[in-house]
Coordinates of C-alpha atoms in Angstrom, one line a residue:
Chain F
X16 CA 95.7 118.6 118.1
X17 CA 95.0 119.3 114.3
X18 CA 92.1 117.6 113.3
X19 CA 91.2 116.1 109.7
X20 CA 87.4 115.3 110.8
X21 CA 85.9 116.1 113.5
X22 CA 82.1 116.4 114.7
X23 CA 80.3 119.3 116.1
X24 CA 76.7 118.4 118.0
X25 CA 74.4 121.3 117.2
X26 CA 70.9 120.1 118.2
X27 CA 68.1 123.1 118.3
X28 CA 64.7 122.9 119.2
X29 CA 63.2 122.0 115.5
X30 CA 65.6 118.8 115.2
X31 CA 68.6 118.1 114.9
X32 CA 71.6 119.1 112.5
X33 CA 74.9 117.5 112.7
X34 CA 78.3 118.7 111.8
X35 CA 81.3 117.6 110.9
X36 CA 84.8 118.3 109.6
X37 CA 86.9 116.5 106.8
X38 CA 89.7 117.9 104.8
X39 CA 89.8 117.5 101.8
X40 CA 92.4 114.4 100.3
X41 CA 94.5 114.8 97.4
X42 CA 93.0 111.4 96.2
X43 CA 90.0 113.9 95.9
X44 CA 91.0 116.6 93.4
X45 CA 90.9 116.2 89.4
X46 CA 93.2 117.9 87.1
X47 CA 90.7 121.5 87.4
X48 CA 92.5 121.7 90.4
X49 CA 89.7 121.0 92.4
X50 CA 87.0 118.4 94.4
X51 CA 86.0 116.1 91.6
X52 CA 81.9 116.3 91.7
X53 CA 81.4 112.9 92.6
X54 CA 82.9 113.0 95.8
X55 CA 80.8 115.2 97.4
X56 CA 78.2 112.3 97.6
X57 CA 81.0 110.5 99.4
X58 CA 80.9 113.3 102.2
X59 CA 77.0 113.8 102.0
X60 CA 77.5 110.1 103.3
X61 CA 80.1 111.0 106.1
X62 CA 77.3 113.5 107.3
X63 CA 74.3 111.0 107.6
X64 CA 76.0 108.0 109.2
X65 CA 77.7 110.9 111.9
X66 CA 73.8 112.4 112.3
X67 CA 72.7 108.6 112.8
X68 CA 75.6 108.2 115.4
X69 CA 74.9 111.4 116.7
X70 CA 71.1 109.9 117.6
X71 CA 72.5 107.0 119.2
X72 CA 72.6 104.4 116.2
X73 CA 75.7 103.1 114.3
X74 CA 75.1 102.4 110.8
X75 CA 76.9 99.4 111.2
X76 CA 74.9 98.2 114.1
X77 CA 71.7 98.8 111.7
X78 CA 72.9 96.3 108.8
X79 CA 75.0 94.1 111.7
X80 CA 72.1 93.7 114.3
X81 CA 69.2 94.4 112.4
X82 CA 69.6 94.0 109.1
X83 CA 68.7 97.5 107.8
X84 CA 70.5 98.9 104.4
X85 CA 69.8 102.4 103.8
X86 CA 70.1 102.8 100.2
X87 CA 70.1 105.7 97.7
X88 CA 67.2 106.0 95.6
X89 CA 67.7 109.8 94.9
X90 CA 70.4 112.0 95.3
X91 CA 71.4 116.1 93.9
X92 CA 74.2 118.2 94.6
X93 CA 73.7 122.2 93.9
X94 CA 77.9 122.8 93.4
X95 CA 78.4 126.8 94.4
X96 CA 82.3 127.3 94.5
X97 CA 85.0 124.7 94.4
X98 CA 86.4 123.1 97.3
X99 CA 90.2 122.5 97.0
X100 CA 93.2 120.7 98.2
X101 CA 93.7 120.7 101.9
X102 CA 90.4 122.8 102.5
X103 CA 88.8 122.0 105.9
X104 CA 85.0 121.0 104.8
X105 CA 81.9 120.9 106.9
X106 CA 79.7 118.7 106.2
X107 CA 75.7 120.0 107.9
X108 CA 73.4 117.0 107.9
X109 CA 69.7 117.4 108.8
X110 CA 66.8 114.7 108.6
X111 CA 64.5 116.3 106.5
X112 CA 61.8 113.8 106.4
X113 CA 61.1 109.7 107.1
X114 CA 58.3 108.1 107.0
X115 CA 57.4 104.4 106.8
X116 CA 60.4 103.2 104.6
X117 CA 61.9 106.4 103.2
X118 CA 64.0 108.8 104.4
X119 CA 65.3 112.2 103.4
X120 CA 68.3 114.1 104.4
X121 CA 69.2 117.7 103.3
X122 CA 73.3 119.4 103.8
X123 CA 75.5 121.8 103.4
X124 CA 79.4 121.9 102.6
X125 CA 80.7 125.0 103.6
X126 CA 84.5 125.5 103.9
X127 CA 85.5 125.9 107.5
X128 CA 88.3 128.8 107.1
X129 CA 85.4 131.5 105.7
X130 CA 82.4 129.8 106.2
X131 CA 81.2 129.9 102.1
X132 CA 78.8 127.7 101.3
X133 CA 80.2 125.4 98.7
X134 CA 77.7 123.2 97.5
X135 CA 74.3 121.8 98.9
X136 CA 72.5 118.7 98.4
X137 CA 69.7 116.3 99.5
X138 CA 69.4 112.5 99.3
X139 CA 65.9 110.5 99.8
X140 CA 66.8 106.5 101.0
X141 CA 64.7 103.6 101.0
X142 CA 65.1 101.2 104.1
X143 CA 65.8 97.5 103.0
X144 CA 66.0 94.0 104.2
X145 CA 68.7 91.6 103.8
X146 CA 67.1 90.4 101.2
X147 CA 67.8 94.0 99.4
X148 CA 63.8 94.2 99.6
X149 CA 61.9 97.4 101.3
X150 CA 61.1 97.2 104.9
X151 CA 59.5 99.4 106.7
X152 CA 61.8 101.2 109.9
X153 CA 61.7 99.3 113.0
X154 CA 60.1 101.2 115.6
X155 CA 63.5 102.2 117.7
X156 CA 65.3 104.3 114.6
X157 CA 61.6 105.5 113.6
X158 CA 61.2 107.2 117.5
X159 CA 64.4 108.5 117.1
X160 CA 63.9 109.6 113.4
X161 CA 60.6 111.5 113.7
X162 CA 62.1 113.7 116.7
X163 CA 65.3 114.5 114.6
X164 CA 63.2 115.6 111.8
X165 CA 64.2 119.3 111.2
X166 CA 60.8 121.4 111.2
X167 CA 61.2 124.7 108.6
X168 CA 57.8 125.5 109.9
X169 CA 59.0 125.9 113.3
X170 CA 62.0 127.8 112.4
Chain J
X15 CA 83.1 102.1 66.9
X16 CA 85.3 103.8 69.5
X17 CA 85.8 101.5 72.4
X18 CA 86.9 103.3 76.0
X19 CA 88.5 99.3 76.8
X20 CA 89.2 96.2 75.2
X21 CA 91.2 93.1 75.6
X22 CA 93.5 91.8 73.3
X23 CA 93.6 88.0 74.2
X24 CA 97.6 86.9 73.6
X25 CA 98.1 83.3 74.8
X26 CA 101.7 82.5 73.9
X27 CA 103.6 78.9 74.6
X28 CA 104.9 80.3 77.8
X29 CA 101.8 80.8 79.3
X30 CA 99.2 83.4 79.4
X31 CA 99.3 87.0 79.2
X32 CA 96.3 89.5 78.7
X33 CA 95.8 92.5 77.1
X34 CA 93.0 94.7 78.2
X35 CA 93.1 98.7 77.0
X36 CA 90.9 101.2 79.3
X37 CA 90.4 104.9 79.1
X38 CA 91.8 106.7 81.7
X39 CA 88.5 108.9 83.0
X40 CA 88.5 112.2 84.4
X41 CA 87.7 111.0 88.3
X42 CA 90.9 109.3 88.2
X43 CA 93.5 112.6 87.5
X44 CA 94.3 114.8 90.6
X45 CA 95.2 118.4 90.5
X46 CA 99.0 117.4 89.4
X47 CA 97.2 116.5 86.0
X48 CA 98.2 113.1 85.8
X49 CA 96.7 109.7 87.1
X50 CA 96.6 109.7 90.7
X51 CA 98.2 106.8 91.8
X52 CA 96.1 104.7 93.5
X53 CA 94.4 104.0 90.1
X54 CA 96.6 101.9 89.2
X55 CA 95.8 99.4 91.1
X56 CA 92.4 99.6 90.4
X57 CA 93.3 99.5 87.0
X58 CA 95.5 96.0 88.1
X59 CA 92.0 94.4 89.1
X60 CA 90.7 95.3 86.0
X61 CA 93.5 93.1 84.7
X62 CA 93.4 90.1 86.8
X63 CA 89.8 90.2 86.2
X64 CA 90.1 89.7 82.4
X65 CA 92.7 87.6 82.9
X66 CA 90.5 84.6 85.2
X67 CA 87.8 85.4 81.8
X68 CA 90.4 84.5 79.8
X69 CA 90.9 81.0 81.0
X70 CA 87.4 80.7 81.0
X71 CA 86.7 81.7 84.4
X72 CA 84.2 84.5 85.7
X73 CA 85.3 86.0 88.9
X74 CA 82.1 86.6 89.6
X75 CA 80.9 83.4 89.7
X76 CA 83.9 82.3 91.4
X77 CA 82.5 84.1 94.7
X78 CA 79.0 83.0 93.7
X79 CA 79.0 79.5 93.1
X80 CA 82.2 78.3 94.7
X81 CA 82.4 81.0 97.5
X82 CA 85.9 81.7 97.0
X83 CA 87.3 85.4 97.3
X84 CA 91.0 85.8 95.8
X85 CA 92.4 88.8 98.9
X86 CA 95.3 90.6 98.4
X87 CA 97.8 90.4 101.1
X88 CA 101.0 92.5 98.8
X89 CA 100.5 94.9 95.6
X90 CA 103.0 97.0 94.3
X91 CA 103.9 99.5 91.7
X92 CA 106.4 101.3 90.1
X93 CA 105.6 104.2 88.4
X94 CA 107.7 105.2 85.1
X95 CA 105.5 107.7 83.5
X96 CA 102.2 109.5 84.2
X97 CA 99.5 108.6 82.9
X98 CA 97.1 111.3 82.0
X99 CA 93.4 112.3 81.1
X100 CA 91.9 110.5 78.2
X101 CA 95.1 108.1 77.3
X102 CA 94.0 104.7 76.0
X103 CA 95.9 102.5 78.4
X104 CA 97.3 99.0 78.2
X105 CA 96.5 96.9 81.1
X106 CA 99.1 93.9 80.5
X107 CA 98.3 91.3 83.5
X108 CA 100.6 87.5 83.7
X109 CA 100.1 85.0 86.1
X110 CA 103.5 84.7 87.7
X111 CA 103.3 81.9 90.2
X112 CA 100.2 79.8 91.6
X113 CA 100.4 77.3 94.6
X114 CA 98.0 76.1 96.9
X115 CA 96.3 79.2 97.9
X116 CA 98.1 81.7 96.9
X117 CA 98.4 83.7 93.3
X118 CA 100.8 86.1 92.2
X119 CA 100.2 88.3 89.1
X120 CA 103.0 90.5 87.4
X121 CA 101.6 94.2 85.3
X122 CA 102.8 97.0 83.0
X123 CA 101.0 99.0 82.1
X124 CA 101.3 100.9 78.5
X125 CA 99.9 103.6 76.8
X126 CA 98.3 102.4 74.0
X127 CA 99.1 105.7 71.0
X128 CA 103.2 105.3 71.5
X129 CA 103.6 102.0 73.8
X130 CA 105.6 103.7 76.1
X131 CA 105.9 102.0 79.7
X132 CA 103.9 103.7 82.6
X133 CA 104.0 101.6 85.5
X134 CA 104.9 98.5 86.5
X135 CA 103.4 95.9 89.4
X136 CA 102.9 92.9 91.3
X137 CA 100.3 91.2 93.3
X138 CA 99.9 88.3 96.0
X139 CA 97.1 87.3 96.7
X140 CA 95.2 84.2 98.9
X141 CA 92.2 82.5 98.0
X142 CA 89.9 82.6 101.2
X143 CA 86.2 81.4 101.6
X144 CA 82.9 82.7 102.6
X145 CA 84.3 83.1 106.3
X146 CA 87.3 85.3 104.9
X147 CA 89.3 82.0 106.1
X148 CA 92.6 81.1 103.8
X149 CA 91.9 77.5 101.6
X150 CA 93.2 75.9 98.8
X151 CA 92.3 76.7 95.0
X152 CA 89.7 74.9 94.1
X153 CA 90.9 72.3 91.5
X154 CA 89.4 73.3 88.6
X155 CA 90.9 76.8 89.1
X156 CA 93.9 75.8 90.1
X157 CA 94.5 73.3 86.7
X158 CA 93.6 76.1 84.8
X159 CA 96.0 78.3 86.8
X160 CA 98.7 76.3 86.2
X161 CA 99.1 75.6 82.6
X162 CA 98.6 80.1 82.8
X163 CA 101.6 80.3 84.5
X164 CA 103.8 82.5 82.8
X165 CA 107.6 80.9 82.7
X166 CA 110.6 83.1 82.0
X167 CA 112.8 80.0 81.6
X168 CA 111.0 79.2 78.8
X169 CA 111.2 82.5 77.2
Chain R
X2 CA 83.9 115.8 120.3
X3 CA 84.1 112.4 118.0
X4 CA 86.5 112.2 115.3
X5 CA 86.5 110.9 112.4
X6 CA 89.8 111.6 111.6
X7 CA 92.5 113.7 114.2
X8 CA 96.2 113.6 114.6
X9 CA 98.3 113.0 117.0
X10 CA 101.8 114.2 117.5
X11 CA 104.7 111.7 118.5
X12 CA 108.1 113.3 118.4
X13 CA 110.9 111.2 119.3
X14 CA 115.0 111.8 119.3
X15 CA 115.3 109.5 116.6
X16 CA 113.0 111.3 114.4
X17 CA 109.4 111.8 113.9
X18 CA 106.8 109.7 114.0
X19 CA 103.2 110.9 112.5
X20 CA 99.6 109.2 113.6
X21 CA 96.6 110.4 112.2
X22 CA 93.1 108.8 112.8
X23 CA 90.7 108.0 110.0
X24 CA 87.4 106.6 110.3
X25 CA 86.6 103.9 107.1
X26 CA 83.6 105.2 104.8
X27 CA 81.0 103.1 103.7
X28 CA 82.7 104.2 99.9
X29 CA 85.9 102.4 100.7
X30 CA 84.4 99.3 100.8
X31 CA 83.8 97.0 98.6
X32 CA 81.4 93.7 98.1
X33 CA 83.6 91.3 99.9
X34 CA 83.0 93.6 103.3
X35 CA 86.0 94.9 103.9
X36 CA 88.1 98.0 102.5
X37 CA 89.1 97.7 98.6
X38 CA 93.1 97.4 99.1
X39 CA 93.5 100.7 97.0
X40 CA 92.1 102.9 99.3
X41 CA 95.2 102.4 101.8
X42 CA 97.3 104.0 99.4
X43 CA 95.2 106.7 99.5
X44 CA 95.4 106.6 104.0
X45 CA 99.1 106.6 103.4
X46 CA 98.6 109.8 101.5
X47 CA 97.0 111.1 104.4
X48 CA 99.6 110.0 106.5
X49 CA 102.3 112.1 104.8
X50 CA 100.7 115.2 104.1
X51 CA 100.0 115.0 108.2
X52 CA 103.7 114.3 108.6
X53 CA 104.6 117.6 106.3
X54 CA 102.0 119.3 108.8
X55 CA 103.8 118.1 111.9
X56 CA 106.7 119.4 110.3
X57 CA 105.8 122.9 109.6
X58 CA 104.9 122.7 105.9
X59 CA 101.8 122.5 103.9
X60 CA 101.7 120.5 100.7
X61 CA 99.1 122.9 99.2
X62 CA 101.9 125.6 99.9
X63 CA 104.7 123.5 98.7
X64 CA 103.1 123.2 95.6
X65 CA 101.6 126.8 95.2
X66 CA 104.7 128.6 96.8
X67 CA 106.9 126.7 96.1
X68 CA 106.3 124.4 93.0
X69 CA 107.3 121.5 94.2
X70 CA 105.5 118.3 93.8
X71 CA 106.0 115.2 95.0
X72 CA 105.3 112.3 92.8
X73 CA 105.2 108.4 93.6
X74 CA 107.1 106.5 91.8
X75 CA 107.1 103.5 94.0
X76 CA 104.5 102.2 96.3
X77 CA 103.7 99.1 98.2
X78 CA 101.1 97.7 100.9
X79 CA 101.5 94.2 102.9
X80 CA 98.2 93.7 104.1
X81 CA 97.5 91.3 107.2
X82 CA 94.2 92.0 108.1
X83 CA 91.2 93.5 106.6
X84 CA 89.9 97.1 107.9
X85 CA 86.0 97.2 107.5
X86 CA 83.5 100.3 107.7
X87 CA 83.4 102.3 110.3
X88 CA 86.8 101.3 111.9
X89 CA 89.0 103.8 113.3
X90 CA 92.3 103.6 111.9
X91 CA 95.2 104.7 112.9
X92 CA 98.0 106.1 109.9
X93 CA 101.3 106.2 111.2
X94 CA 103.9 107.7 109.2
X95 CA 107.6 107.9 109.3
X96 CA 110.3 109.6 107.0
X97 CA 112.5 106.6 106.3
X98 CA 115.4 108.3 104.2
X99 CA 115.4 111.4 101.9
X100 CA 118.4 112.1 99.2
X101 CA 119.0 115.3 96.6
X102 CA 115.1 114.7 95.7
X103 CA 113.8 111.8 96.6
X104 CA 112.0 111.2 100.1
X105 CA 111.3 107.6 101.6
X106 CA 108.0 107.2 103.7
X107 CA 106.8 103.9 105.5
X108 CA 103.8 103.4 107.1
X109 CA 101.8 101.3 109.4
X110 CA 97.8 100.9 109.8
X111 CA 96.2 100.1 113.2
X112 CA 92.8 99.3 114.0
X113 CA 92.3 102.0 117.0
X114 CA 90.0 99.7 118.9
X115 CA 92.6 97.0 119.6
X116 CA 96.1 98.2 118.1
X117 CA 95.9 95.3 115.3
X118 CA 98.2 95.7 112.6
X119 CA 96.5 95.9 109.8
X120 CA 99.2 96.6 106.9
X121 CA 102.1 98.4 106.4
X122 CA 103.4 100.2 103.6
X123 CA 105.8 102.0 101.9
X124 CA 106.6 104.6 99.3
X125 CA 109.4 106.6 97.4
X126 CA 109.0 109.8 95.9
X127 CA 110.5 112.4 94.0
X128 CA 110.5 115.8 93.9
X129 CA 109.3 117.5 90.5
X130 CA 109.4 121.1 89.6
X131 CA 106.5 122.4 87.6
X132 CA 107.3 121.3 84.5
X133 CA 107.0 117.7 85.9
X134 CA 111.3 117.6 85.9
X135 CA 113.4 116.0 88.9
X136 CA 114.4 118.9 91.1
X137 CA 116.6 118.7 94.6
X138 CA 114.3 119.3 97.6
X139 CA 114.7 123.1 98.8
X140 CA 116.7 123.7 101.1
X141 CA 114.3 124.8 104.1
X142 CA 112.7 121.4 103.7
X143 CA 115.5 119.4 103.2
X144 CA 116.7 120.5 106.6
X145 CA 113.6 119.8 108.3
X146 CA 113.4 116.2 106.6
X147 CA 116.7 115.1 107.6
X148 CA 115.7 115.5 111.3
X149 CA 112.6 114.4 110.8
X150 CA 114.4 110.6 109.3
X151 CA 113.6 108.1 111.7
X152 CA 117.2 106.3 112.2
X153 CA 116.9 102.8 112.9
X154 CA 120.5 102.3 114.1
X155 CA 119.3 104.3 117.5
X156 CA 116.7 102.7 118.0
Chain M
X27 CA 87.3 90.9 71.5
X28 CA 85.4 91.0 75.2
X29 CA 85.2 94.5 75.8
X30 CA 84.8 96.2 78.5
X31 CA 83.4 99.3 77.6
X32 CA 82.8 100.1 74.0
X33 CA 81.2 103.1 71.6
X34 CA 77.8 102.9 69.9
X35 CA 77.2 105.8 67.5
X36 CA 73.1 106.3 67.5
X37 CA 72.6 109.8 65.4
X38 CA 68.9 110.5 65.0
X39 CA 66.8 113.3 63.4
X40 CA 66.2 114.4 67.0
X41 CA 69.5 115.5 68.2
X42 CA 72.1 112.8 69.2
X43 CA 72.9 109.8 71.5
X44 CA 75.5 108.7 72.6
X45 CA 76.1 104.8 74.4
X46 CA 78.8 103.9 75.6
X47 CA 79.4 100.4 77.6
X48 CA 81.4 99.7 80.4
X49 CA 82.1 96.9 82.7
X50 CA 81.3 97.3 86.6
X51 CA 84.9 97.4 88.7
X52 CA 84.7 95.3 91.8
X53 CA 86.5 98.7 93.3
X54 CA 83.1 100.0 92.3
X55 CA 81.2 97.8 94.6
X56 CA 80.2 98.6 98.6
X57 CA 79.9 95.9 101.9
X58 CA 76.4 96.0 100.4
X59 CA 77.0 94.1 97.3
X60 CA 76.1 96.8 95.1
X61 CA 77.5 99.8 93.0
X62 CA 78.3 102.4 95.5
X63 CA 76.2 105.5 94.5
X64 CA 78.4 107.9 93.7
X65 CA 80.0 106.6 91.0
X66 CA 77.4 106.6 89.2
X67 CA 78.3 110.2 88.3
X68 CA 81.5 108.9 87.1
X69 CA 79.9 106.7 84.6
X70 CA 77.6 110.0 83.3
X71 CA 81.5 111.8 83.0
X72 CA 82.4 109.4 80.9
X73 CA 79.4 109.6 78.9
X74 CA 79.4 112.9 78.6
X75 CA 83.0 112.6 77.4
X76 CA 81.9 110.0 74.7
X77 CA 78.9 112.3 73.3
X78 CA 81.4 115.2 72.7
X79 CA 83.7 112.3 70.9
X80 CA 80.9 111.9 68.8
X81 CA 80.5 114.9 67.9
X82 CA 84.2 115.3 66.8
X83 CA 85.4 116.7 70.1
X84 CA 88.0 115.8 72.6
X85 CA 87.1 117.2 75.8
X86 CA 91.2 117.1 76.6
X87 CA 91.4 119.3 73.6
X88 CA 88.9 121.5 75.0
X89 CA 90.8 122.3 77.9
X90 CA 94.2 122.1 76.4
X91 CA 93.7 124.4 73.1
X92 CA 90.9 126.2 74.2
X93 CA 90.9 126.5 78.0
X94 CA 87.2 125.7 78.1
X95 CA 86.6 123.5 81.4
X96 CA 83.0 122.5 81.9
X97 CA 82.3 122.5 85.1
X98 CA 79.1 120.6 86.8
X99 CA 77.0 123.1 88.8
X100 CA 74.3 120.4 89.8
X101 CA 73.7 116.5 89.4
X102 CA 71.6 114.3 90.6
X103 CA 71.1 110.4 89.9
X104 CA 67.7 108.5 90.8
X105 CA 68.5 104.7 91.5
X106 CA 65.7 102.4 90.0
X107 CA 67.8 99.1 90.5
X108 CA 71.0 98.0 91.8
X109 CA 74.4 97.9 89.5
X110 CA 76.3 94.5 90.1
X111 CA 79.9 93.5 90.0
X112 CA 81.2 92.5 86.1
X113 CA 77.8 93.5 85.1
X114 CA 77.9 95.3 81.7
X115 CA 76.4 98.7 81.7
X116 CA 74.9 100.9 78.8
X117 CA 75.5 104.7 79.5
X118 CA 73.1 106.4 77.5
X119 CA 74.1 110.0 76.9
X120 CA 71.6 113.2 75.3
X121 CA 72.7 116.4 74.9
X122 CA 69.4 118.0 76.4
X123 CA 70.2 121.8 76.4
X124 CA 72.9 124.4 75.7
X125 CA 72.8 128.1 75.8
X126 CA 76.0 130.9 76.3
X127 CA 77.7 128.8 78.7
X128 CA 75.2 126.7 80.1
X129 CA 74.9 122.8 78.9
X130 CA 73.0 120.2 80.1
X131 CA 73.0 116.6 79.8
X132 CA 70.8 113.7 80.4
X133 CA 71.9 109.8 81.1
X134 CA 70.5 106.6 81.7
X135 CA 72.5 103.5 83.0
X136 CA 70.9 100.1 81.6
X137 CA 72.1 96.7 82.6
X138 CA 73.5 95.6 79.1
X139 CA 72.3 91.7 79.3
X140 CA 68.6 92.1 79.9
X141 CA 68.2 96.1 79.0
X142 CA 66.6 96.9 82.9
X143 CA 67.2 101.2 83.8
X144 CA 69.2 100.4 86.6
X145 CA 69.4 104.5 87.0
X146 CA 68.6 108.4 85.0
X147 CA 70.4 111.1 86.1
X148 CA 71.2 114.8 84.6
X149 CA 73.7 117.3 85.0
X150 CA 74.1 121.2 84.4
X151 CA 77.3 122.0 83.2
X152 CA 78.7 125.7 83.1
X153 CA 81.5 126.5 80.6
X154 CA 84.7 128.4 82.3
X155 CA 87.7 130.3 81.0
X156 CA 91.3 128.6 82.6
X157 CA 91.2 131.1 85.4
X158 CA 87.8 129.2 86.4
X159 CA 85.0 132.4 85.1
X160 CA 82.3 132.2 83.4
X161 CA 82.2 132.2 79.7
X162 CA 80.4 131.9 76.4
X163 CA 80.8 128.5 74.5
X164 CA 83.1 128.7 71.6
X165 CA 81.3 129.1 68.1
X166 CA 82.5 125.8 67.0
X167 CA 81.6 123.9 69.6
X168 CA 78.2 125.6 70.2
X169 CA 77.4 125.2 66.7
X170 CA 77.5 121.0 67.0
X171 CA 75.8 121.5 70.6
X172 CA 73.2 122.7 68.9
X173 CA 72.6 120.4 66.4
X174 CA 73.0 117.7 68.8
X175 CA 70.1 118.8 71.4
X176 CA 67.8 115.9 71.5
X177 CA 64.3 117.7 70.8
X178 CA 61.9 116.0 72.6
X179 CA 58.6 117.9 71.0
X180 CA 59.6 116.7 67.1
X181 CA 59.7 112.8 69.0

């Protein structure tokens, strides 16, 4: 079986860091001949919803059930070496921080065949009502949160 | 002033055609230097959006206030030419047919410096409510919609 | 292991048959909760570049060995029901007819979870040297595609 | 004329801005009803692509007669209010740095009908050669890039 995406569990002691695989679409590439910049946001946001799944939540679930957006309020990508065409991309999530209504997750692309890191990036996300209006995280993603929270400290 | 896209209103006897020119952005070429595809019918939308302003109607407020979505259910296109970074493009949208709830637009789409012909298209689409449930153009739309309709007969 | 994306191979005699699972991003959506309709051209892209796979050829490589491209120049979607975030889809591809240098692909989208149809497609290509000219298809492909059509008349 | 997205020239003593307005895409939009976050860094492109109009360049000419690419090395974005469908946006573009073959820029995104910072981002550009290295800006570009600098201590 070949796959396009796939997802690796990896907890560790000091949290939790999910992986997972995509290859890169043609869709993708500009005429540099490589990942247009602004699509590497689209795979930081293939990382966190497969590290929320990986903890037992669907993102869907959170705005479905319980009304929870998780929106952007900051986001950076460091771009180290191009990603190309047909390139076999991990995406490494980790939960950096969350507290009250705010959350912060840090990753890695690094291409699959040789393991070079091609860009890394962190995001910080405000939790919201249905009403688009901050909320604090109810208590069952907060549990989940705080344990997933990958501790340098501890490292 | 430079503009990146502007619409050319063109009403003719026959019905109503319009004219809006966009700037074919960077994030839209793939590594095969032209356009990638897809675009084009985002670049479509762009159309049929300017097209409902024409006859006086925001899209926008057509989901808003009268909670109607217009869905695609068949889009085509034929492409003719690339279309490449930094052209000034001709979106070219007619309303080809309008009953009940359905709409059907017709495209080209031109480049603007030498008005050569890029692509060609088409679009159904059904007018649905909040429920994503199929209904019948409101009647103020559909009047409006009507007297649009682009007839070849006529031509 | 979960998967965003994998593929799975499904030789027949009369031809091949290529499915390939995606997962919909939260990016493909759009504002009326469901999947903006150009994204599936961009799933049917996915779908043939897995078919080339299955084959025994890489696109990358038939472009940078080989410099051959393969541009659209006529694609089309019939969509019958919307795909929404987070769905698994399934993109199955099939070589419908290939000539001198043009290549015919149609495809179908299921929703994994239940096997719903949700649109099907088709698209005609060329082949282009690297000056963008019409070129026959190599021989070593060409072999591999006519076996690969998907004959209707055994079915 | 509605336009969609149109060129304000704004030279000051201080260096140069550029503002350029476009109109939000409904393929632009997410299930949340908002501008999905990435492209936000499409908008800052094609600002950045309208401050080097201004200042008599044409990025396609860049890469075509010089084989300059500029290449982003690291962006970020930080989201102060939510873009909307069909709103009109104001991409505010300075030129805030440039040395050798570094450039950076720095945008803001305004809502166009009531003037609300709806985002600011910035971006670090690195100028490459066509074989994708490192290299000094060309004289006559770095000559206008330096005029253009927005000097924030003579404000």
């Amino acid at each position: 079986m070949c796959t396009h995406t796939e997802k690796i569990q990896s907890h560790t002691h000091h949290g939790c860091v999910c992986e997972v695989k995509i290859r890169v679409r043609y869709a993708e590439t500009d005429q540099m001949g490589v990942v247009y910049h602004a699509n590497h946001f689209v795979w930081f946001e293939v990382g966190r919803v497969e590290l929320l799944r990986q903890l037992g939540f669907s993102y869907r679930e959170m705005e479905q059930d319980d009304g929870c957006s998780i929106a952007v309020v900051d986001a950076r990508c460091r771009y180290k070496a191009p990603a190309r065409y047909d390139d076999e991309i991990i995406v490494r999530t980790r939960l950096k921080n969350v507290r009250e209504s705010l959350v912060h997750f840090e990753y890695e692309l690094l291409r699959f065949s040789d393991g070079i890191l091609l860009a890394e990036g962190e995001s910080t996300h405000v939790i919201l009502d249905q009403q688009l209006k901050r909320r604090t995280i109810p208590e069952k993603y907060m549990k989940a949160f705080r344990e997933a929270v990958v501790r340098d400290t501890q490292g």
